[in-house]
Short mmCIF file of C-alpha atoms in Angstrom, two decimals:
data_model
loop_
_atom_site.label_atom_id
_atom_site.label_comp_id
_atom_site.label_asym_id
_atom_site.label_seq_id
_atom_site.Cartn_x
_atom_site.Cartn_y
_atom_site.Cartn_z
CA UNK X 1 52.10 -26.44 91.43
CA UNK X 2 54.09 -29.25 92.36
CA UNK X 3 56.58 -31.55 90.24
CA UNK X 4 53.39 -34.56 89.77
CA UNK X 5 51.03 -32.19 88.48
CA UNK X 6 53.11 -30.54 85.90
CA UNK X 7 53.97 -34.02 84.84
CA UNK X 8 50.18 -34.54 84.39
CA UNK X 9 49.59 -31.24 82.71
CA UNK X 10 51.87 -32.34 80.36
CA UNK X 11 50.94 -35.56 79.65
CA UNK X 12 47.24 -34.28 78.82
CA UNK X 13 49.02 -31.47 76.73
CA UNK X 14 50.53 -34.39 74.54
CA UNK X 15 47.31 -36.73 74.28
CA UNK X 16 45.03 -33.34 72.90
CA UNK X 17 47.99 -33.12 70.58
CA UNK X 18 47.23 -36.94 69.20
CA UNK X 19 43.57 -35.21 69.15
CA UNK X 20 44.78 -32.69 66.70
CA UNK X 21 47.39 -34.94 64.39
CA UNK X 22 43.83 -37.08 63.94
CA UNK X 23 41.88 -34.41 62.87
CA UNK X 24 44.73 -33.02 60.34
CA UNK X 25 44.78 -36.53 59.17
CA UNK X 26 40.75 -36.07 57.99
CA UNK X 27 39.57 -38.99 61.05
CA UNK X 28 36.19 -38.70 61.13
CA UNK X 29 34.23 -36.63 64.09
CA UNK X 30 32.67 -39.56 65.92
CA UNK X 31 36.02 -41.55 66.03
CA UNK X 32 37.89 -38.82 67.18
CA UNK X 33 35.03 -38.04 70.11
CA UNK X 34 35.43 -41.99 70.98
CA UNK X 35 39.05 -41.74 70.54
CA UNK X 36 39.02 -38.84 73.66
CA UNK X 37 36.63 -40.60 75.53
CA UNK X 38 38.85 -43.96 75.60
CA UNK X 39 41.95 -42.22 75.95
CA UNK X 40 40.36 -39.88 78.72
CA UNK X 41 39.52 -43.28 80.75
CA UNK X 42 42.79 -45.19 80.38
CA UNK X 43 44.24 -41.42 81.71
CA UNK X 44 42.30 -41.29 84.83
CA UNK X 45 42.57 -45.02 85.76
CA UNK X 46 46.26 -44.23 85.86
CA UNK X 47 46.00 -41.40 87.64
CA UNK X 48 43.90 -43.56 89.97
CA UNK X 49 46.39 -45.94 90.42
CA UNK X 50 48.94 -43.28 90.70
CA UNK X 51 47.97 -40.83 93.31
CA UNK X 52 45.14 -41.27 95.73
CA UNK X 53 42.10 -39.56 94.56
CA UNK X 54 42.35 -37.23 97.59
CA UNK X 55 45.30 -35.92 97.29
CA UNK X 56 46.97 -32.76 96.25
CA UNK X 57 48.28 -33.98 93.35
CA UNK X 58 44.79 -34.93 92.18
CA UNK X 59 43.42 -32.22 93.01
CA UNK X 60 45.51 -29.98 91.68
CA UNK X 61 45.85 -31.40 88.76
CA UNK X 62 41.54 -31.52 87.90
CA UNK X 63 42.47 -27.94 88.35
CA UNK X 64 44.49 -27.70 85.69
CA UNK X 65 42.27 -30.14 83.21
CA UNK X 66 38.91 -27.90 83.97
CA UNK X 67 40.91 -25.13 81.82
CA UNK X 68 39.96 -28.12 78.82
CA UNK X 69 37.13 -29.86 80.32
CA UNK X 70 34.73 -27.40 82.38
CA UNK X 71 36.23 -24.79 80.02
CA UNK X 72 34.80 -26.06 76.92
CA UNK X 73 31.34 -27.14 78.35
CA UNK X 74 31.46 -23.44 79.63
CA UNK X 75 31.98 -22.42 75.80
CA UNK X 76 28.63 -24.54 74.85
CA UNK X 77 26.39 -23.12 77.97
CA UNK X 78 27.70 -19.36 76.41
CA UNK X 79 25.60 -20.07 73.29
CA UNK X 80 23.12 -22.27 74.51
CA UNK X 81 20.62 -19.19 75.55
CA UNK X 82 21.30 -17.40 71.94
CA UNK X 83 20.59 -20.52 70.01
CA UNK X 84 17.29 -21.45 71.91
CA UNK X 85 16.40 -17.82 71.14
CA UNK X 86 17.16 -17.21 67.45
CA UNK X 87 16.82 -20.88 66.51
CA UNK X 88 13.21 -20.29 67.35
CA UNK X 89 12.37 -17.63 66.02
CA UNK X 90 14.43 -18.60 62.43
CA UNK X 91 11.93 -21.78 63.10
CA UNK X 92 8.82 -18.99 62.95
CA UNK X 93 10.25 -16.93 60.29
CA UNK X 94 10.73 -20.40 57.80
CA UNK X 95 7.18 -21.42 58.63
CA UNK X 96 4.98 -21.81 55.81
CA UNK X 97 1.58 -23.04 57.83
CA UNK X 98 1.50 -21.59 61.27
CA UNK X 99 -1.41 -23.94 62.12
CA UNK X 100 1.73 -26.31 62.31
CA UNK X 101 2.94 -24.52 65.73
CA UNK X 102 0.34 -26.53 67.81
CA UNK X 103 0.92 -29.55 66.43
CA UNK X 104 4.85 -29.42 66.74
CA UNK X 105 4.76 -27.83 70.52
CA UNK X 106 2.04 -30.74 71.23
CA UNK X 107 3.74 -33.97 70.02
CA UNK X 108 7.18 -32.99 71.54
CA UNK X 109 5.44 -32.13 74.97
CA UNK X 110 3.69 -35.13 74.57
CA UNK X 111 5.98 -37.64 73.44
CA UNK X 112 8.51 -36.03 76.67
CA UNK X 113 5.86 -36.50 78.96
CA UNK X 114 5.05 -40.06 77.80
CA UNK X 115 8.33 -41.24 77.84
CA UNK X 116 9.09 -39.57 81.12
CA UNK X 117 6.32 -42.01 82.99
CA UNK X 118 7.32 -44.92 81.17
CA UNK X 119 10.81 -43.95 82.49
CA UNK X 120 9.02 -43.65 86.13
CA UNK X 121 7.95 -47.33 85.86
CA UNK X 122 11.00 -48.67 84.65
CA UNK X 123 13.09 -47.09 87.87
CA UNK X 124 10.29 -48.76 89.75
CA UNK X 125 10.58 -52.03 88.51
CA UNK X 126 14.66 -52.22 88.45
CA UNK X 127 14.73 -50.76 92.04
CA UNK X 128 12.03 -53.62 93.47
CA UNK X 129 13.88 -56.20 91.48
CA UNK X 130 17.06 -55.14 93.14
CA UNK X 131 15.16 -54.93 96.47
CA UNK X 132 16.72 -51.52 96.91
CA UNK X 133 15.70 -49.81 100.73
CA UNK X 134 16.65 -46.61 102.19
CA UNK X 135 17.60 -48.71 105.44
CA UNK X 136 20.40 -50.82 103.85
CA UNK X 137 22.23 -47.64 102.86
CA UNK X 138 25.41 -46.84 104.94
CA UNK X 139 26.07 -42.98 105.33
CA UNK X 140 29.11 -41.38 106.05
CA UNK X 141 29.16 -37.32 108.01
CA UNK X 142 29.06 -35.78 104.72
CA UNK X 143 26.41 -37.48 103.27
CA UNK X 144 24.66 -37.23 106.34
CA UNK X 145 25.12 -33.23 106.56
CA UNK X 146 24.30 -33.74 102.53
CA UNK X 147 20.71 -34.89 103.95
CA UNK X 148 20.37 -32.11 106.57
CA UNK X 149 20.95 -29.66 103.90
CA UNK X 150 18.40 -31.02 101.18
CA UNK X 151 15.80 -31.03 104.37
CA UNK X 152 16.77 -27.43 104.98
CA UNK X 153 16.04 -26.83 100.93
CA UNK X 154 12.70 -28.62 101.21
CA UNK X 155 11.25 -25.49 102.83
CA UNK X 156 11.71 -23.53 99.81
CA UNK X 157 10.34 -26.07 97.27
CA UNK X 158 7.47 -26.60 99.87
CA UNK X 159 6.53 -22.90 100.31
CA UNK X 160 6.26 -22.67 96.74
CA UNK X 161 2.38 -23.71 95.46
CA UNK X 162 1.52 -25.22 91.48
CA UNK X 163 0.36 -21.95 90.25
CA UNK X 164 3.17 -19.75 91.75
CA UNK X 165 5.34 -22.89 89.84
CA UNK X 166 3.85 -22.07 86.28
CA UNK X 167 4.19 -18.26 87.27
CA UNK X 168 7.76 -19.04 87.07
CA UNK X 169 8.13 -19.95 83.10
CA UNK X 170 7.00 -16.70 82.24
CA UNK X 171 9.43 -14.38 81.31
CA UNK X 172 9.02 -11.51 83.63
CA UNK X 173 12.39 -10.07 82.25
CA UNK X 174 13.30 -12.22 78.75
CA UNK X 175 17.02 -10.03 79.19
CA UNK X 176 17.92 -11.37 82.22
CA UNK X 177 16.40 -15.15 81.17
CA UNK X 178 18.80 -14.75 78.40
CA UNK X 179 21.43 -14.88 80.85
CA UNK X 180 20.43 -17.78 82.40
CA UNK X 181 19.72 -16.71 85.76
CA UNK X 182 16.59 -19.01 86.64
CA UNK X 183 16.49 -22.56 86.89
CA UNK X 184 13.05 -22.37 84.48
CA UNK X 185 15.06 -19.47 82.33
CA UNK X 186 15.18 -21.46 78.97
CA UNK X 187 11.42 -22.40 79.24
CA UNK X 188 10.86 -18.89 79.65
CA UNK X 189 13.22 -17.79 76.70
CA UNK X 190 11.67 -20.21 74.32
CA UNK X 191 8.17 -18.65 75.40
CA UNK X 192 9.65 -15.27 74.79
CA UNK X 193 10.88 -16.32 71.23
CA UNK X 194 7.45 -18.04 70.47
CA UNK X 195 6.03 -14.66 70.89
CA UNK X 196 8.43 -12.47 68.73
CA UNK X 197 7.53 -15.61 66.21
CA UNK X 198 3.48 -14.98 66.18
CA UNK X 199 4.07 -11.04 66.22
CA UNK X 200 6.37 -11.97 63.05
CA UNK X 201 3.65 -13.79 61.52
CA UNK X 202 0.97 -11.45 62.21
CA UNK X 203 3.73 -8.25 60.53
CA UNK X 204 3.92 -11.02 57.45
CA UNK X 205 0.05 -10.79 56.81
CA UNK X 206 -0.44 -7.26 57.25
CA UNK X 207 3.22 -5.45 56.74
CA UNK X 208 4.91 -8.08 54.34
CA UNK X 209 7.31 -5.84 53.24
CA UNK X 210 8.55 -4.98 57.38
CA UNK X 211 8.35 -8.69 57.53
CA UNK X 212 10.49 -9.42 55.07
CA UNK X 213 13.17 -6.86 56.09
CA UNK X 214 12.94 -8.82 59.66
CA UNK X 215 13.36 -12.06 58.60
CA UNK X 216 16.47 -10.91 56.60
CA UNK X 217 18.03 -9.76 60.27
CA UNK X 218 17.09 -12.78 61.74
CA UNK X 219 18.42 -14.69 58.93
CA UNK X 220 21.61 -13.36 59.24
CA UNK X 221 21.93 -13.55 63.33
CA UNK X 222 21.38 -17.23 63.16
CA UNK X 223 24.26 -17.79 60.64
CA UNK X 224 26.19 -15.94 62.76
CA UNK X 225 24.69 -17.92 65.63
CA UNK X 226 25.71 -21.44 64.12
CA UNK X 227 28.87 -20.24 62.72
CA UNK X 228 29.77 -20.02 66.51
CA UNK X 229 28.26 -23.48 67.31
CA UNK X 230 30.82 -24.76 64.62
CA UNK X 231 33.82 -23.30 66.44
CA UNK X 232 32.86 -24.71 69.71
CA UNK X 233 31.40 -28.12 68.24
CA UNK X 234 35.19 -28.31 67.05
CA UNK X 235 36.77 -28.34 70.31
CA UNK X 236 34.49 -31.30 71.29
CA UNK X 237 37.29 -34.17 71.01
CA UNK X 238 39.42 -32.41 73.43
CA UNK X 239 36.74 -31.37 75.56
CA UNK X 240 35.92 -35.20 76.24
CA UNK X 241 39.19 -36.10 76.70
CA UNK X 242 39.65 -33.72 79.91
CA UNK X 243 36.36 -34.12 81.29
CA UNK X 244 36.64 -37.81 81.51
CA UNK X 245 40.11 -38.28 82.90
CA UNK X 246 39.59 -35.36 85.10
CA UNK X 247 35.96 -37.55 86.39
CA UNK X 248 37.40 -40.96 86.44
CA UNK X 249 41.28 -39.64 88.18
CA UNK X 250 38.80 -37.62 90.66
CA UNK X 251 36.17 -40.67 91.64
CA UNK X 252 36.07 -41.93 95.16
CA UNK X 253 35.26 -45.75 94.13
CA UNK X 254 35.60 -47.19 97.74
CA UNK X 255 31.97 -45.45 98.14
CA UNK X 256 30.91 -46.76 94.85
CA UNK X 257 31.95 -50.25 95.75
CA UNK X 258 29.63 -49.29 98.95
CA UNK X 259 26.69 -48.14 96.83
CA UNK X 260 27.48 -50.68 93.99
CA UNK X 261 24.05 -52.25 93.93
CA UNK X 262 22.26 -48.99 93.30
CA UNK X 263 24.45 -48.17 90.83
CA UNK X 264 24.08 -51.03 88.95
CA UNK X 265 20.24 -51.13 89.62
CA UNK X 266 20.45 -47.68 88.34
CA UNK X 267 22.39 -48.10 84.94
CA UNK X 268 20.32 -51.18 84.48
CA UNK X 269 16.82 -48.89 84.31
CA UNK X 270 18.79 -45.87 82.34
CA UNK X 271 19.97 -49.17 79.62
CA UNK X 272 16.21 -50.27 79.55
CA UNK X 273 14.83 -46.70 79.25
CA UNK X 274 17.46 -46.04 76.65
CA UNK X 275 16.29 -49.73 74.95
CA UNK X 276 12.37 -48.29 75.27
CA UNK X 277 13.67 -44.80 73.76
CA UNK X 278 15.04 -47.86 70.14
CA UNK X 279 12.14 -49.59 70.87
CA UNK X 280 9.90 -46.17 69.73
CA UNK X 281 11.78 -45.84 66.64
CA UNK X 282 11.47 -49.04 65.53
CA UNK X 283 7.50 -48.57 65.63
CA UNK X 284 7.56 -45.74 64.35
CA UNK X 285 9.47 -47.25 60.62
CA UNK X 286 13.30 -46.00 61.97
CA UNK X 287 16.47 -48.35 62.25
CA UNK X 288 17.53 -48.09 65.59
CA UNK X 289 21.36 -48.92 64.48
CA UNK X 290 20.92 -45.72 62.33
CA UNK X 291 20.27 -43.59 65.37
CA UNK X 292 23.17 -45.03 67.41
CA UNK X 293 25.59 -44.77 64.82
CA UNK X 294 24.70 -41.03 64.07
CA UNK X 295 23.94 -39.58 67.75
CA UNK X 296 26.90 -41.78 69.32
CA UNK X 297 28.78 -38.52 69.30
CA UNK X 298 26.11 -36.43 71.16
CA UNK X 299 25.60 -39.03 73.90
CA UNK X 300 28.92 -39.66 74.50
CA UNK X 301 29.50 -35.75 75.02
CA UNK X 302 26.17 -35.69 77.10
CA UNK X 303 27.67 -38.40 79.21
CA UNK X 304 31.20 -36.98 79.80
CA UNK X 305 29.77 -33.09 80.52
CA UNK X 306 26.60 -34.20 82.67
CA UNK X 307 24.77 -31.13 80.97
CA UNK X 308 21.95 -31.04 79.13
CA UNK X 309 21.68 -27.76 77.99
CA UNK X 310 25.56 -27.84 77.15
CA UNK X 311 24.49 -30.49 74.81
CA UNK X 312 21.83 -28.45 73.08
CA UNK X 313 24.12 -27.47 70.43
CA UNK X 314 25.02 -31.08 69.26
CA UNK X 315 21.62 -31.87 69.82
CA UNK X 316 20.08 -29.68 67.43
CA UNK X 317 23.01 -30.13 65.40
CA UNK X 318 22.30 -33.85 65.16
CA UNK X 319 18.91 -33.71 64.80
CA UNK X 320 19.15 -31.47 61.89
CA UNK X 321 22.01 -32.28 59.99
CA UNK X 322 22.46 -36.78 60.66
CA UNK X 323 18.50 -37.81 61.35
CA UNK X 324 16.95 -35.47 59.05
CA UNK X 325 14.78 -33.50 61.12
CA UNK X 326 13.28 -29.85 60.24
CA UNK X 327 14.84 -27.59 62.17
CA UNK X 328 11.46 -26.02 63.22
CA UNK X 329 10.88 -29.27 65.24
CA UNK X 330 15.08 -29.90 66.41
CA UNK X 331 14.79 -26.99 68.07
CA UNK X 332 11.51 -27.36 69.58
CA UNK X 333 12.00 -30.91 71.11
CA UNK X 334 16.01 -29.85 71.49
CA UNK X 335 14.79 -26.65 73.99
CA UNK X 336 11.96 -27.89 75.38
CA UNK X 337 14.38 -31.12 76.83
CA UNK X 338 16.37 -29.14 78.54
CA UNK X 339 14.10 -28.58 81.21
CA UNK X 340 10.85 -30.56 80.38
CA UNK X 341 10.51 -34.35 80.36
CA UNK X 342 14.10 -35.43 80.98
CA UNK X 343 14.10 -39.45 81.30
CA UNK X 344 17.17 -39.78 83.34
CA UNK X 345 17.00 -36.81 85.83
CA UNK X 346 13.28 -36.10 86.44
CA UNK X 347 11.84 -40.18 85.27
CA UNK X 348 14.09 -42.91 87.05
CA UNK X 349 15.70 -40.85 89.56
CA UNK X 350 13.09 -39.94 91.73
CA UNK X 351 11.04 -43.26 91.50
CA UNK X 352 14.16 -44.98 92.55
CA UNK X 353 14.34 -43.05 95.27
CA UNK X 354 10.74 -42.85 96.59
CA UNK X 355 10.24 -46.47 95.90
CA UNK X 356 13.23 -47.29 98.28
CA UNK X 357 12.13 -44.32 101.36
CA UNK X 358 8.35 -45.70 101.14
CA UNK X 359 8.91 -49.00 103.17
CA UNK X 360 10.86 -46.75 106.15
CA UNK X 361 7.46 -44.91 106.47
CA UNK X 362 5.10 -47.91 106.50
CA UNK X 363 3.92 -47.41 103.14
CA UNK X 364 3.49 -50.49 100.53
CA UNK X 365 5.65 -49.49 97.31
CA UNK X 366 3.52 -51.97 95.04
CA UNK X 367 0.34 -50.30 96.08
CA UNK X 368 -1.69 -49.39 92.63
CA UNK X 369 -2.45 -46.31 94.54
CA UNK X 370 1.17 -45.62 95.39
CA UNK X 371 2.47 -46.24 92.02
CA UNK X 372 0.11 -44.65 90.30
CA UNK X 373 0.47 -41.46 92.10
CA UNK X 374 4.29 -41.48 92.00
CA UNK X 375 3.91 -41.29 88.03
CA UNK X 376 1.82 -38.77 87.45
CA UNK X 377 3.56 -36.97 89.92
CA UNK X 378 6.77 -37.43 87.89
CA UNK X 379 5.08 -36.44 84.99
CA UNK X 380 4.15 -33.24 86.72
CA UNK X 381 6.98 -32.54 88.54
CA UNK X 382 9.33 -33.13 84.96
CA UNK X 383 8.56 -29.54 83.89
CA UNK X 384 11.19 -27.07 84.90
CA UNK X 385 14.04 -29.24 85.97
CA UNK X 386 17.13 -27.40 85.49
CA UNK X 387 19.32 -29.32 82.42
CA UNK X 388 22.75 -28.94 84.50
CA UNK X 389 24.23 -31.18 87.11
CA UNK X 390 22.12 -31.00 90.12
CA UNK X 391 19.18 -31.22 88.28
CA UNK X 392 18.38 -34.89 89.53
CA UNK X 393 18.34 -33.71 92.95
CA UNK X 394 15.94 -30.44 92.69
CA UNK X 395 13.57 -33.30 90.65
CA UNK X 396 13.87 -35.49 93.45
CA UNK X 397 13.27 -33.10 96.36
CA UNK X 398 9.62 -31.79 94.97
CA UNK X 399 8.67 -35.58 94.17
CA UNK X 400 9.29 -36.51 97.38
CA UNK X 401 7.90 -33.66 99.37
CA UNK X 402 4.79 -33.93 96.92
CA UNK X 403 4.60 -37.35 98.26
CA UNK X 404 5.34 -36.92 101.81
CA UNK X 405 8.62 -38.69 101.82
CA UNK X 406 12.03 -37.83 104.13
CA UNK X 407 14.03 -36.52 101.42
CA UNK X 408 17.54 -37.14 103.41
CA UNK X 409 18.21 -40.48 101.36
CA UNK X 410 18.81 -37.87 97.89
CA UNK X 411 21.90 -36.33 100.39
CA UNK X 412 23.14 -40.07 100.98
CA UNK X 413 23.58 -40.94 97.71
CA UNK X 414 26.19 -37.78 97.22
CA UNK X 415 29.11 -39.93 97.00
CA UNK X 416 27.90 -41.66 93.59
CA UNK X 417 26.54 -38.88 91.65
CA UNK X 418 28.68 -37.98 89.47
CA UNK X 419 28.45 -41.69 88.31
CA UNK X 420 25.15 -41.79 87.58
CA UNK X 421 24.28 -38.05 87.00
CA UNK X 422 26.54 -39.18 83.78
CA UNK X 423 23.75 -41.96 82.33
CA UNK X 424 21.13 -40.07 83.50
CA UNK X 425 22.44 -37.26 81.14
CA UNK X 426 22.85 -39.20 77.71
CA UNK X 427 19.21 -40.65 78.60
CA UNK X 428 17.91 -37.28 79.03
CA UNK X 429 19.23 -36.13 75.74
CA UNK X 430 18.08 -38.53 74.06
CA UNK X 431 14.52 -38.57 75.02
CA UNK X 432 14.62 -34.95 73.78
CA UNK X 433 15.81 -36.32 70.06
CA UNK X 434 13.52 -39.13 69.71
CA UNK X 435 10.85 -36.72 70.73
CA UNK X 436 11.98 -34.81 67.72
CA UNK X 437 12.02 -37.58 65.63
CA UNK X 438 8.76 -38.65 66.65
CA UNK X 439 7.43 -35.04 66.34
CA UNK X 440 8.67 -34.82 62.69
CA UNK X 441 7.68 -38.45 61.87
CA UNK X 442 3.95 -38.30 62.57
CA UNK X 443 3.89 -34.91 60.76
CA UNK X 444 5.26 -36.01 57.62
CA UNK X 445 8.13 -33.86 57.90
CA UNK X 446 11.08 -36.37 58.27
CA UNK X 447 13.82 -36.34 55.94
CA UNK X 448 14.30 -40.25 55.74
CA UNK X 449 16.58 -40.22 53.04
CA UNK X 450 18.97 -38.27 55.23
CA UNK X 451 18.20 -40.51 58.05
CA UNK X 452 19.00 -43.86 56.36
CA UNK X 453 21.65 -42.38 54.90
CA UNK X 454 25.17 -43.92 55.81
CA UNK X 455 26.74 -40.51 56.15
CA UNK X 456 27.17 -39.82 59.58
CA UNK X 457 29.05 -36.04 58.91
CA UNK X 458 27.66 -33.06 59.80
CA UNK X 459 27.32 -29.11 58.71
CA UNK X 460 29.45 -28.39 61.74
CA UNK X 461 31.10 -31.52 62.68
CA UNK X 462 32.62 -32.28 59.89
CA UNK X 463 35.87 -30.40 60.32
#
């Protein structure tokens, strides 16, 4: 370690320490996770100015700040398996009407789905009105080997047919999905708890007294359960804080000046989608600048981390405890985001990107044949998109085989990512809680009180 970096080390040892003295002070949750987010971009501008983003001392020193940043959104993937698992069955085991399940897994499917195309068209239409093309992008030899590898990984997403596809959210071995192994393992852990949940209901009508006895043990695993979300929900300030002056001290911006217009065609569809997502809620009866003010916090996190499923736990949180919603449905719509239906990722991502290829290979983009089969193909290709970073990319690479397009262009746009990959996140997360909301609206089930409520606090976020 060299002079610089412990310098920097120490610096981001004192700014988690004005972190603390605000939260022993009483400052509320969300200012204190704007508070990191702001002070984590002033950091890594002046790091940027600093050092070269290359360098050692850079480099070195992200080392150092992913014992804070990568370490805490390691602490939130560690429960995120656990939760989806006893969160659903607790859902099962507080059921009163089990003709409910249908209903619930339908309208959060559904409204994911739905919003998922509508986030198709809207990439469409902000990449034609930017006249975005594959053949204006410059690429440099790593974005070009970037290309060659993504062509080499198109043989294993082509070799694998639809049915062999939904083979792969069943849980073959619900032990090892519980560790996460499989890029469809949380679908196939929350089909795994669905089916502990109907055997549960089944023991309740014939054995009540065995049921009840279960229901006490799974009662008392999810306290424990949450009790652990709290810890790790507390460390979310600091978390923030790291991650975003680790990304920002760590971005190459000469290639984002280069790729500046699909960035900013980009952002401009993830703002509209995220507009659309408002848009919802005010038809269905719900202030919009009641959801931004209470899931600020969640998308901001979602945003820094550029992990869905490490924002499960504030999801559900949020959903529960600021908007009112059961937590039967939270966790439905929270689990099934993850890796159904995400906006950002598997909706805008990959129409941007097959709307820009399709010219190179003589095809008309504006075709109602064309655009019609590049939705439902989104649509279809949605389900079983991995909710960590990357998960744009695998999206992206069965869209575009599906539709006979070069794939290279997804290996271009390395450079810029991270960038985008971070509004791509807070869209996809909150997709998944408006689909809650939506869920939980139509069935009668929202808590408006709680959700016009002014109180922004939480169970576990209030610390």
């Amino acid at each position: 370690m060299d002079l610089f970096t412990a310098i920097n080390i120490i610096v981001l040892l004192g700014l988690l320490f004005v972190l603390y003295w605000m939260q022993k002070k009483h400052v509320s949750f969300s200012k204190r996770v704007l508070t990191g987010l702001g002070i984590g971009i002033v950091f890594g501008v002046a790091l940027q100015l600093i050092y070269q983003p290359a360098s050692d001392t850079i480099t070195q020193t992200n080392d150092w700040f992913g014992i804070v940043g990568s370490g805490y959104v390691k602490l939130l993937q560690m429960i995120v398996m656990p939760l989806v698992f006893i969160s659903i069955v607790a859902a099962f085991t507080r059921l009163k009407k089990s003709t409910n399940l249908g209903k619930i897994s339908g309208l959060v499917i559904g409204t994911l789905l739905l919003t998922t195309a509508i986030a198709a068209a809207i990439g469409i239409a902000s990449t034609v009105g930017f006249d975005l093309k594959a053949i204006d992008v410059n690429t440099s030899d790593a974005e070009v080997a970037r290309g060659q590898e993504l062509e080499e990984r198109l043989t294993d997403v082509q070799s694998t047919t639809v049915p062999q596809k939904i083979l792969e959210f069943l849980p073959t071995n619900p032990f090892q999905d519980l560790t996460g192994a499989r890029p469809t393992s949380t679908i196939a852990v929350v089909i795994f708890a669905a089916f502990v949940g109907v055997a549960y209901l089944g023991v309740r009508r014939k054995h009540p007294e065995q049921a009840d006895f279960f229901q006490k043990i799974v009662e008392s695993l999810h306290s424990i359960v949450m009790r652990i979300v709290t810890l790790v929900l507390r460390l979310t300030p600091y978390g923030i804080l790291a991650l975003m002056a680790r990304t920002v001290a760590g971005s190459d911006f000469n290639a984002i000046a280069t790729l500046g217009k699909f960035v900013i065609a980009s952002y401009v569809a993830l703002i509209a989608m995220f507009l659309v997502h408002l848009l919802i809620l005010a038809i269905m009866g719900l202030s919009p600048k009641q959801y931004v003010k209470k899931v600020m916090p969640v998308l901001v996190f979602a945003f820094t981390s550029r992990t869905s499923a490490g924002t499960l736990p504030l999801n559900v949180d949020a959903q529960r405890n600021k908007l009112g919603v059961p937590e039967s449905i939270a966790n439905f719509s929270a689990s099934f985001g993850i890796t159904i239906g995400q906006n950002g990722c598997a909706g805008i991502y990959p129409a941007m990107l097959a709307v820009m290829i399709a010219p190179s290979q003589g095809i008309d983009p504006l075709s109602p044949s064309f655009l019609s089969t590049l939705i439902l193909v989104v649509m279809v290709s949605s389900f079983g998109v991995a909710g960590v970073g990357g998960g744009a990319t695998f999206a992206s690479l069965i869209v575009l085989s599906t539709m006979n397009l070069p794939v290279a262009l997804a290996g271009v746009l390395i450079s810029i990512e991270p960038l985008i990959d971070m509004g791509r996140t807070a869209v996809n997360v909150s997709g998944s809680m408006v689909s809650g909301l939506v869920t939980s609206r139509s069935l009668g089930e929202l808590d408006t009180k709680k959700y016009r409520s002014d109180d922004v606090s939480s169970e576990s976020t209030a610390v």
